Amino acid sequence: MAPLSVWILGDQLLRSHPALLAAESLVERSQIQVVLIESERRKARLPYHRKKLVLLLSAMRHYVEELRSAGYAVEYRRAPTMLEGLRQHVAAHRPERVLTMAAAEYRGRQFQQRLSSLLGVPVDVLPNTQFLCGRFDPFPNTEKKVILETFYRAMRRRWGLLLDAQGEPVGGAWNFDRENRKPLPRRGLAIPPPIRFAPDAITAQVMHEVAALPHGVGRVDGFDLAVTRHDAERAREDFLYHRLPNFGPYEDAMSCSSAVLFHSLLSPYLNIGLLDPLETVQRAEQAYYEGHAPLASVEGFIRQIVGWREYIYWQYWRQMPGLLTANGWGFTRAMPRLFWDAATPMNCLRSVVSRVLELGYCHHIERLMVICNFCMLAGIDPAAVNEWFLSFYVDAYEWVVSPNVIGMGMNADGGQTATKPYIASANYIHKMSDYCADCRLNPKLRTGADACPYNFLYWNFLLEHEETLRANPRLGPAVLGLKHLTPEERAAIRAQAAQFLEELPLYHREEA
């Protein structure tokens, strides 16, 4: 019998897993039994996008083959619950102790803390190394508010990214975000499609199983994501050499013609451990030094990972468990049904929701400025928005979704994640996308039958929350625009917004 068992969670498919390294420091590899568990309860916690389940389950099964090829004895166990699977494993193998890495999510880590008493064997929970701030916390035990830029600079310094010989930022600036806000040109710019991966036999079997599940969103048809480390690394190289050069200028752009544009599409792989964040940003840095991509693009990509992604994970653990119920604006409206069927005259929302239904993906600006912007202006319960994101995206996990949606997108955490609500009228979408060109609604009208709802909802939000917004120095200028509204215009805005929201069909779970 193997004296040590290593339990690896499905979103921890690391090349160098700390529990494996720790076990091998104690015993020979032949004395280690690795276990991965496919929990029926976990798969059914929410009606997940079917492409997400295909990605996760196929990647887990390919990881098992990777470990077996490296000489590990690996058990892939399917069970009603995670606990039942672990109990079955312990009964079958009778390990002296179990080693595992701390879960990235709060509920999983709470479960791990009780696991020794539940299994009746010692369980060692090792620190999570999937995140750079799990390897180095730039602000341990601080009670002070830490903004993203401060966090980002500390992480750049710690990991020596884009720094000159004096330890200062290459190019003389930490942040080139002002250069990265261009809409796509109308013509003349080729958008290289991301690399696709045909399903192999393992993935085809998973697709068959997932398609038969009774609950979920989207379809398994057309699944073409990487499910192995080798292919995830190919996807990274494809981005670095084909899309990274134009990523920076157009990272905020949106288009009907492309879901990915110049984005990396690497978050699904980073979030389950197939790609390492430090290795990924170092490859991007290398692309800059080799002349393959300009500084603004490389810095913007590095900021997304060692800045925003790490900051979000850090904020998640700083705010949990209260983050999940945060509702600083007191919103109570349910999610509209359009987020399940894309039935709306608003071309931007229809296009983005249709894209998410098909792919389980849209890029971060569409998530923030189309979806969350609408939900914020419509006063939708942030917990409901959070659950929708967790269900619909292939890269969605609580640690990344909840701070992004509840904290930033819905500004519900009292400003801990973002210093202002990210709200905008139709003008922003019109400026940064081509959605409005094919929409029957007019992005320049504030009220009336042809007015875009983003406009009257935006001005209604300013009117309804004028006092609160005036107190925020970053939003004061926006509120100043209210002084140009006549009493009649204010009344028309409030009336049209109220009617629109009253008539907006809501989603009921029993419809699923």
mmCIF file of N, CA and C in Angstrom, residues 80-142:
data_model
loop_
_atom_site.group_PDB
_atom_site.id
_atom_site.type_symbol
_atom_site.label_atom_id
_atom_site.label_comp_id
_atom_site.label_asym_id
_atom_site.label_seq_id
_atom_site.Cartn_x
_atom_site.Cartn_y
_atom_site.Cartn_z
ATOM 1 N N PRO A 80 -20.061 10.608 -6.178
ATOM 2 C CA PRO A 80 -21.166 11.558 -5.984
ATOM 3 C C PRO A 80 -20.703 12.895 -5.427
ATOM 4 N N THR A 81 -19.737 12.859 -4.488
ATOM 5 C CA THR A 81 -19.208 14.086 -3.894
ATOM 6 C C THR A 81 -17.699 13.965 -3.777
ATOM 7 N N MET A 82 -17.042 15.094 -3.563
ATOM 8 C CA MET A 82 -15.603 15.079 -3.369
ATOM 9 C C MET A 82 -15.236 14.265 -2.129
ATOM 10 N N LEU A 83 -15.986 14.445 -1.061
ATOM 11 C CA LEU A 83 -15.687 13.725 0.175
ATOM 12 C C LEU A 83 -15.849 12.227 -0.012
ATOM 13 N N GLU A 84 -16.916 11.814 -0.668
ATOM 14 C CA GLU A 84 -17.126 10.388 -0.893
ATOM 15 C C GLU A 84 -15.993 9.804 -1.729
ATOM 16 N N GLY A 85 -15.545 10.537 -2.736
ATOM 17 C CA GLY A 85 -14.431 10.059 -3.549
ATOM 18 C C GLY A 85 -13.163 9.902 -2.743
ATOM 19 N N LEU A 86 -12.876 10.856 -1.869
ATOM 20 C CA LEU A 86 -11.680 10.773 -1.027
ATOM 21 C C LEU A 86 -11.800 9.629 -0.031
ATOM 22 N N ARG A 87 -12.978 9.438 0.523
ATOM 23 C CA ARG A 87 -13.172 8.329 1.457
ATOM 24 C C ARG A 87 -12.968 6.986 0.746
ATOM 25 N N GLN A 88 -13.458 6.863 -0.456
ATOM 26 C CA GLN A 88 -13.251 5.640 -1.227
ATOM 27 C C GLN A 88 -11.761 5.418 -1.490
ATOM 28 N N HIS A 89 -11.063 6.493 -1.833
ATOM 29 C CA HIS A 89 -9.626 6.391 -2.099
ATOM 30 C C HIS A 89 -8.870 5.961 -0.843
ATOM 31 N N VAL A 90 -9.161 6.589 0.276
ATOM 32 C CA VAL A 90 -8.469 6.249 1.524
ATOM 33 C C VAL A 90 -8.761 4.809 1.930
ATOM 34 N N ALA A 91 -9.997 4.378 1.765
ATOM 35 C CA ALA A 91 -10.345 2.996 2.104
ATOM 36 C C ALA A 91 -9.603 2.007 1.212
ATOM 37 N N ALA A 92 -9.420 2.359 -0.060
ATOM 38 C CA ALA A 92 -8.773 1.445 -1.001
ATOM 39 C C ALA A 92 -7.257 1.416 -0.833
ATOM 40 N N HIS A 93 -6.648 2.544 -0.484
ATOM 41 C CA HIS A 93 -5.187 2.637 -0.490
ATOM 42 C C HIS A 93 -4.570 2.793 0.898
ATOM 43 N N ARG A 94 -5.356 3.147 1.891
ATOM 44 C CA ARG A 94 -4.911 3.253 3.285
ATOM 45 C C ARG A 94 -3.589 4.018 3.425
ATOM 46 N N PRO A 95 -3.552 5.273 2.942
ATOM 47 C CA PRO A 95 -2.316 6.058 3.055
ATOM 48 C C PRO A 95 -2.043 6.479 4.500
ATOM 49 N N GLU A 96 -0.776 6.698 4.787
ATOM 50 C CA GLU A 96 -0.403 7.215 6.108
ATOM 51 C C GLU A 96 -0.846 8.658 6.276
ATOM 52 N N ARG A 97 -0.811 9.405 5.189
ATOM 53 C CA ARG A 97 -1.261 10.787 5.205
ATOM 54 C C ARG A 97 -1.604 11.217 3.788
ATOM 55 N N VAL A 98 -2.332 12.323 3.679
ATOM 56 C CA VAL A 98 -2.724 12.886 2.384
ATOM 57 C C VAL A 98 -2.117 14.278 2.265
ATOM 58 N N LEU A 99 -1.510 14.553 1.147
ATOM 59 C CA LEU A 99 -0.975 15.890 0.864
ATOM 60 C C LEU A 99 -1.805 16.530 -0.237
ATOM 61 N N THR A 100 -2.075 17.816 -0.106
ATOM 62 C CA THR A 100 -2.820 18.542 -1.122
ATOM 63 C C THR A 100 -2.407 20.004 -1.099
ATOM 64 N N MET A 101 -2.728 20.719 -2.161
ATOM 65 C CA MET A 101 -2.448 22.157 -2.221
ATOM 66 C C MET A 101 -3.717 22.929 -1.900
ATOM 67 N N ALA A 102 -3.573 24.013 -1.173
ATOM 68 C CA ALA A 102 -4.730 24.829 -0.784
ATOM 69 C C ALA A 102 -5.546 25.230 -2.002
ATOM 70 N N ALA A 103 -6.854 25.074 -1.882
ATOM 71 C CA ALA A 103 -7.759 25.444 -2.968
ATOM 72 C C ALA A 103 -7.684 26.937 -3.235
ATOM 73 N N ALA A 104 -7.972 27.317 -4.477
ATOM 74 C CA ALA A 104 -7.984 28.738 -4.833
ATOM 75 C C ALA A 104 -9.256 29.420 -4.352
ATOM 76 N N GLU A 105 -10.293 28.639 -4.014
ATOM 77 C CA GLU A 105 -11.584 29.194 -3.623
ATOM 78 C C GLU A 105 -11.872 28.930 -2.151
ATOM 79 N N TYR A 106 -12.630 29.835 -1.572
ATOM 80 C CA TYR A 106 -12.886 29.834 -0.136
ATOM 81 C C TYR A 106 -13.564 28.549 0.336
ATOM 82 N N ARG A 107 -14.607 28.129 -0.359
ATOM 83 C CA ARG A 107 -15.355 26.948 0.072
ATOM 84 C C ARG A 107 -14.460 25.707 0.056
ATOM 85 N N GLY A 108 -13.632 25.592 -0.977
ATOM 86 C CA GLY A 108 -12.732 24.446 -1.063
ATOM 87 C C GLY A 108 -11.704 24.438 0.037
ATOM 88 N N ARG A 109 -11.200 25.617 0.391
ATOM 89 C CA ARG A 109 -10.189 25.681 1.449
ATOM 90 C C ARG A 109 -10.802 25.384 2.813
ATOM 91 N N GLN A 110 -12.042 25.825 3.031
ATOM 92 C CA GLN A 110 -12.732 25.479 4.275
ATOM 93 C C GLN A 110 -12.915 23.969 4.384
ATOM 94 N N PHE A 111 -13.255 23.332 3.285
ATOM 95 C CA PHE A 111 -13.402 21.879 3.251
ATOM 96 C C PHE A 111 -12.078 21.193 3.575
ATOM 97 N N GLN A 112 -10.988 21.684 3.004
ATOM 98 C CA GLN A 112 -9.679 21.084 3.254
ATOM 99 C C GLN A 112 -9.285 21.167 4.728
ATOM 100 N N GLN A 113 -9.662 22.243 5.387
ATOM 101 C CA GLN A 113 -9.301 22.415 6.794
ATOM 102 C C GLN A 113 -9.994 21.393 7.691
ATOM 103 N N ARG A 114 -11.131 20.856 7.230
ATOM 104 C CA ARG A 114 -11.856 19.845 8.002
ATOM 105 C C ARG A 114 -11.551 18.423 7.548
ATOM 106 N N LEU A 115 -10.716 18.294 6.529
ATOM 107 C CA LEU A 115 -10.583 17.017 5.845
ATOM 108 C C LEU A 115 -9.937 15.934 6.699
ATOM 109 N N SER A 116 -8.981 16.296 7.519
ATOM 110 C CA SER A 116 -8.323 15.286 8.346
ATOM 111 C C SER A 116 -9.312 14.574 9.259
ATOM 112 N N SER A 117 -10.177 15.338 9.908
ATOM 113 C CA SER A 117 -11.173 14.716 10.791
ATOM 114 C C SER A 117 -12.218 13.941 9.996
ATOM 115 N N LEU A 118 -12.525 14.389 8.784
ATOM 116 C CA LEU A 118 -13.514 13.701 7.965
ATOM 117 C C LEU A 118 -12.990 12.376 7.412
ATOM 118 N N LEU A 119 -11.674 12.323 7.127
ATOM 119 C CA LEU A 119 -11.095 11.114 6.549
ATOM 120 C C LEU A 119 -10.481 10.180 7.578
ATOM 121 N N GLY A 120 -10.131 10.740 8.733
ATOM 122 C CA GLY A 120 -9.500 9.920 9.758
ATOM 123 C C GLY A 120 -8.023 9.672 9.518
ATOM 124 N N VAL A 121 -7.387 10.461 8.633
ATOM 125 C CA VAL A 121 -5.941 10.395 8.406
ATOM 126 C C VAL A 121 -5.406 11.816 8.370
ATOM 127 N N PRO A 122 -4.123 12.009 8.706
ATOM 128 C CA PRO A 122 -3.553 13.359 8.633
ATOM 129 C C PRO A 122 -3.590 13.902 7.210
ATOM 130 N N VAL A 123 -3.937 15.168 7.086
ATOM 131 C CA VAL A 123 -3.974 15.846 5.787
ATOM 132 C C VAL A 123 -3.121 17.104 5.878
ATOM 133 N N ASP A 124 -2.117 17.195 5.025
ATOM 134 C CA ASP A 124 -1.265 18.381 4.956
ATOM 135 C C ASP A 124 -1.737 19.255 3.805
ATOM 136 N N VAL A 125 -2.166 20.490 4.115
ATOM 137 C CA VAL A 125 -2.607 21.434 3.093
ATOM 138 C C VAL A 125 -1.481 22.435 2.851
ATOM 139 N N LEU A 126 -0.858 22.341 1.697
ATOM 140 C CA LEU A 126 0.296 23.175 1.378
ATOM 141 C C LEU A 126 -0.135 24.481 0.728
ATOM 142 N N PRO A 127 0.669 25.537 0.852
ATOM 143 C CA PRO A 127 0.306 26.840 0.265
ATOM 144 C C PRO A 127 0.089 26.735 -1.240
ATOM 145 N N ASN A 128 -0.839 27.549 -1.727
ATOM 146 C CA ASN A 128 -1.159 27.574 -3.152
ATOM 147 C C ASN A 128 -0.080 28.342 -3.908
ATOM 148 N N THR A 129 0.503 27.693 -4.928
ATOM 149 C CA THR A 129 1.565 28.331 -5.716
ATOM 150 C C THR A 129 1.111 28.654 -7.134
ATOM 151 N N GLN A 130 -0.205 28.573 -7.406
ATOM 152 C CA GLN A 130 -0.702 28.911 -8.737
ATOM 153 C C GLN A 130 -0.617 30.395 -9.030
ATOM 154 N N PHE A 131 -0.499 31.193 -7.977
ATOM 155 C CA PHE A 131 -0.533 32.644 -8.104
ATOM 156 C C PHE A 131 0.769 33.225 -7.577
ATOM 157 N N LEU A 132 1.226 34.290 -8.202
ATOM 158 C CA LEU A 132 2.474 34.909 -7.777
ATOM 159 C C LEU A 132 2.351 35.493 -6.387
ATOM 160 N N CYS A 133 1.166 36.025 -6.041
ATOM 161 C CA CYS A 133 1.017 36.569 -4.691
ATOM 162 C C CYS A 133 0.787 35.450 -3.673
ATOM 163 N N GLY A 134 0.674 34.190 -4.139
ATOM 164 C CA GLY A 134 0.728 33.053 -3.231
ATOM 165 C C GLY A 134 2.166 32.684 -2.917
ATOM 166 N N ARG A 135 3.080 33.076 -3.809
ATOM 167 C CA ARG A 135 4.514 32.856 -3.592
ATOM 168 C C ARG A 135 5.149 34.044 -2.881
ATOM 169 N N PHE A 136 4.515 35.220 -3.049
ATOM 170 C CA PHE A 136 5.015 36.458 -2.428
ATOM 171 C C PHE A 136 3.837 37.414 -2.255
ATOM 172 N N ASP A 137 3.510 37.733 -1.013
ATOM 173 C CA ASP A 137 2.433 38.684 -0.736
ATOM 174 C C ASP A 137 3.043 40.074 -0.591
ATOM 175 N N PRO A 138 2.749 40.987 -1.521
ATOM 176 C CA PRO A 138 3.390 42.308 -1.453
ATOM 177 C C PRO A 138 2.892 43.168 -0.298
ATOM 178 N N PHE A 139 1.718 42.856 0.250
ATOM 179 C CA PHE A 139 1.166 43.660 1.338
ATOM 180 C C PHE A 139 0.548 42.742 2.396
ATOM 181 N N PRO A 140 1.379 41.958 3.089
ATOM 182 C CA PRO A 140 0.828 41.006 4.062
ATOM 183 C C PRO A 140 0.215 41.716 5.262
ATOM 184 N N ASN A 141 -0.977 41.243 5.650
ATOM 185 C CA ASN A 141 -1.645 41.697 6.885
ATOM 186 C C ASN A 141 -1.929 43.199 6.915
ATOM 187 N N THR A 142 -2.004 43.831 5.758
ATOM 188 C CA THR A 142 -2.274 45.266 5.769
ATOM 189 C C THR A 142 -3.756 45.537 5.978
#
